[in-house]
PDB file of C-alpha atoms and ligand atoms in Angstrom:
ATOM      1  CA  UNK A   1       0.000   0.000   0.000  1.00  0.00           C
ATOM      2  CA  UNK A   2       3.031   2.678   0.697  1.00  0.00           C
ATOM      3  CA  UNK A   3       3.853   1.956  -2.770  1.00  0.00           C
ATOM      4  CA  UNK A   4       0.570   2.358  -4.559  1.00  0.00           C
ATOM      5  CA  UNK A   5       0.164   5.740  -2.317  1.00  0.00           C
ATOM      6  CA  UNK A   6       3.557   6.857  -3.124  1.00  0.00           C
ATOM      7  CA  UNK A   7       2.746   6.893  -7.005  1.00  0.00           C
ATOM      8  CA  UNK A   8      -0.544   8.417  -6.508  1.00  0.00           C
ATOM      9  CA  UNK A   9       1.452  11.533  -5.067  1.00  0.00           C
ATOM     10  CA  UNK A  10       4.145  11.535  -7.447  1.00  0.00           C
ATOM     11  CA  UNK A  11       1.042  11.852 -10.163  1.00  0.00           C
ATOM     12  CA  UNK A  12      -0.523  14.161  -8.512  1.00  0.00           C
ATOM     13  CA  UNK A  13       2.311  16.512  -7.725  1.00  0.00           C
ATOM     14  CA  UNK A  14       3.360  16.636 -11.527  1.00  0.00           C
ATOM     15  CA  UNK A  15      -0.135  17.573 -13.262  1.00  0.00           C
ATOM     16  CA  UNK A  16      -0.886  19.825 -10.500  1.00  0.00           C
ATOM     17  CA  UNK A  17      -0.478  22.946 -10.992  1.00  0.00           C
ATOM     18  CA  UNK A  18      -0.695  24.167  -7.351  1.00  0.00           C
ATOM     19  CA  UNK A  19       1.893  27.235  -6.672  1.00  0.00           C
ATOM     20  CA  UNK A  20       1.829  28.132 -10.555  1.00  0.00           C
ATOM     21  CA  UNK A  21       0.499  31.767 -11.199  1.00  0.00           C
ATOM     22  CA  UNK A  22      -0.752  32.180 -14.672  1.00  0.00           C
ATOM     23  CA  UNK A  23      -0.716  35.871 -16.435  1.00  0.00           C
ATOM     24  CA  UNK A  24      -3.927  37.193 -16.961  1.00  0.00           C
ATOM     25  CA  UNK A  25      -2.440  39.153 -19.816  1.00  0.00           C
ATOM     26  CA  UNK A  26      -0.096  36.600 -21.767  1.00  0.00           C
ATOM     27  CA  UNK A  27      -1.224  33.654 -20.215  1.00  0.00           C
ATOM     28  CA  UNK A  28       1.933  32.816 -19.118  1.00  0.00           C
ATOM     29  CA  UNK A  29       3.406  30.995 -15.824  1.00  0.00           C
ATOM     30  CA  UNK A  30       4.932  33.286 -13.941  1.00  0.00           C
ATOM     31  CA  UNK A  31       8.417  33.037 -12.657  1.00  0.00           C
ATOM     32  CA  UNK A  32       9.982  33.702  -9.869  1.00  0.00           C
ATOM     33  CA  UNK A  33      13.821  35.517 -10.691  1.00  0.00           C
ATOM     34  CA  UNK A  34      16.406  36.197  -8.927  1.00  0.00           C
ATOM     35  CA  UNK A  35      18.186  39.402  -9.639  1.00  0.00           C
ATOM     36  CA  UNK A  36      21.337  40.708  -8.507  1.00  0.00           C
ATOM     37  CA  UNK A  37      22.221  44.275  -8.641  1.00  0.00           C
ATOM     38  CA  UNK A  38      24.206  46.689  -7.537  1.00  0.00           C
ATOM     39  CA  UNK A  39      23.910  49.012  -5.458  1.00  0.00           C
ATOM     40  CA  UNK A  40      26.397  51.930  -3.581  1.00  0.00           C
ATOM     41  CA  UNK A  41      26.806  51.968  -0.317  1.00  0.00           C
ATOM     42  CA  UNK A  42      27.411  55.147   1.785  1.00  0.00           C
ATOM     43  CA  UNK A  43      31.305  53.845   2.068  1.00  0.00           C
ATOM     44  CA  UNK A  44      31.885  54.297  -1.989  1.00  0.00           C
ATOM     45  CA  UNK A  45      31.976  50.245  -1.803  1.00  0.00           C
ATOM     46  CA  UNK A  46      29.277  48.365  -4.798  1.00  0.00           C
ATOM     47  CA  UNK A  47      26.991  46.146  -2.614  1.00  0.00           C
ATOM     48  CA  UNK A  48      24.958  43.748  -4.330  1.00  0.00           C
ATOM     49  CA  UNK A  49      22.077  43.875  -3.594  1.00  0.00           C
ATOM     50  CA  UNK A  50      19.436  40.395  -4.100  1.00  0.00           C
ATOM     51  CA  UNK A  51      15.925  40.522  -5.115  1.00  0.00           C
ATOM     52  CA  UNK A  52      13.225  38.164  -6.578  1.00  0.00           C
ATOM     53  CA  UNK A  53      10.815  39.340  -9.138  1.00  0.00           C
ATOM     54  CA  UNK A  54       8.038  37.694 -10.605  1.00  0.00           C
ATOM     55  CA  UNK A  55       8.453  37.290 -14.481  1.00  0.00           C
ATOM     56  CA  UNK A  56       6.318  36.582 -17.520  1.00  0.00           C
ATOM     57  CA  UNK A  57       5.988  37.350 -21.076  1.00  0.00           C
ATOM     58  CA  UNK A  58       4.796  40.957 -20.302  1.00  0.00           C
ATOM     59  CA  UNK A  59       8.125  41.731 -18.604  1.00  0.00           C
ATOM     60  CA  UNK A  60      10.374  38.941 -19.732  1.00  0.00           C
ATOM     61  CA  UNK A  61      12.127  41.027 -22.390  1.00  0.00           C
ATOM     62  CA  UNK A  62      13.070  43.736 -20.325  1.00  0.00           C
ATOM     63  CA  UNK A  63      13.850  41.678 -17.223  1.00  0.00           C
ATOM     64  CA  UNK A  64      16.473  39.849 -19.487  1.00  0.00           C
ATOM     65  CA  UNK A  65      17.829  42.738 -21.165  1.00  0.00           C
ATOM     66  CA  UNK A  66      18.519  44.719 -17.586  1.00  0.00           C
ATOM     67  CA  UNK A  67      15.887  47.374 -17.683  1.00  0.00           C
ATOM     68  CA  UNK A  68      13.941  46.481 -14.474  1.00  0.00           C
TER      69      UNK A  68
HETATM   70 ZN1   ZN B   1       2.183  38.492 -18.333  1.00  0.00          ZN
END
Protein backbone atom coordinates (compact mmCIF):
# COMPACT_ATOMS: atom_id res chain seq x y z
CA UNK A 1 0.00 0.00 0.00
CA UNK A 2 3.03 2.68 0.70
CA UNK A 3 3.85 1.96 -2.77
CA UNK A 4 0.57 2.36 -4.56
CA UNK A 5 0.16 5.74 -2.32
CA UNK A 6 3.56 6.86 -3.12
CA UNK A 7 2.75 6.89 -7.00
CA UNK A 8 -0.54 8.42 -6.51
CA UNK A 9 1.45 11.53 -5.07
CA UNK A 10 4.15 11.54 -7.45
CA UNK A 11 1.04 11.85 -10.16
CA UNK A 12 -0.52 14.16 -8.51
CA UNK A 13 2.31 16.51 -7.73
CA UNK A 14 3.36 16.64 -11.53
CA UNK A 15 -0.13 17.57 -13.26
CA UNK A 16 -0.89 19.83 -10.50
CA UNK A 17 -0.48 22.95 -10.99
CA UNK A 18 -0.69 24.17 -7.35
CA UNK A 19 1.89 27.24 -6.67
CA UNK A 20 1.83 28.13 -10.56
CA UNK A 21 0.50 31.77 -11.20
CA UNK A 22 -0.75 32.18 -14.67
CA UNK A 23 -0.72 35.87 -16.43
CA UNK A 24 -3.93 37.19 -16.96
CA UNK A 25 -2.44 39.15 -19.82
CA UNK A 26 -0.10 36.60 -21.77
CA UNK A 27 -1.22 33.65 -20.21
CA UNK A 28 1.93 32.82 -19.12
CA UNK A 29 3.41 30.99 -15.82
CA UNK A 30 4.93 33.29 -13.94
CA UNK A 31 8.42 33.04 -12.66
CA UNK A 32 9.98 33.70 -9.87
CA UNK A 33 13.82 35.52 -10.69
CA UNK A 34 16.41 36.20 -8.93
CA UNK A 35 18.19 39.40 -9.64
CA UNK A 36 21.34 40.71 -8.51
CA UNK A 37 22.22 44.28 -8.64
CA UNK A 38 24.21 46.69 -7.54
CA UNK A 39 23.91 49.01 -5.46
CA UNK A 40 26.40 51.93 -3.58
CA UNK A 41 26.81 51.97 -0.32
CA UNK A 42 27.41 55.15 1.79
CA UNK A 43 31.30 53.84 2.07
CA UNK A 44 31.88 54.30 -1.99
CA UNK A 45 31.98 50.25 -1.80
CA UNK A 46 29.28 48.36 -4.80
CA UNK A 47 26.99 46.15 -2.61
CA UNK A 48 24.96 43.75 -4.33
CA UNK A 49 22.08 43.87 -3.59
CA UNK A 50 19.44 40.39 -4.10
CA UNK A 51 15.92 40.52 -5.12
CA UNK A 52 13.23 38.16 -6.58
CA UNK A 53 10.81 39.34 -9.14
CA UNK A 54 8.04 37.69 -10.60
CA UNK A 55 8.45 37.29 -14.48
CA UNK A 56 6.32 36.58 -17.52
CA UNK A 57 5.99 37.35 -21.08
CA UNK A 58 4.80 40.96 -20.30
CA UNK A 59 8.13 41.73 -18.60
CA UNK A 60 10.37 38.94 -19.73
CA UNK A 61 12.13 41.03 -22.39
CA UNK A 62 13.07 43.74 -20.32
CA UNK A 63 13.85 41.68 -17.22
CA UNK A 64 16.47 39.85 -19.49
CA UNK A 65 17.83 42.74 -21.16
CA UNK A 66 18.52 44.72 -17.59
CA UNK A 67 15.89 47.37 -17.68
CA UNK A 68 13.94 46.48 -14.47
ZN1 LIG B 1 2.18 38.49 -18.33
Amino acid sequence: MPKGRTFTAKLAHEISTEGKVICPNCNTEIRMVKLIRARQSKAESWMPKYEFIRMCKCNETDVLSGKV
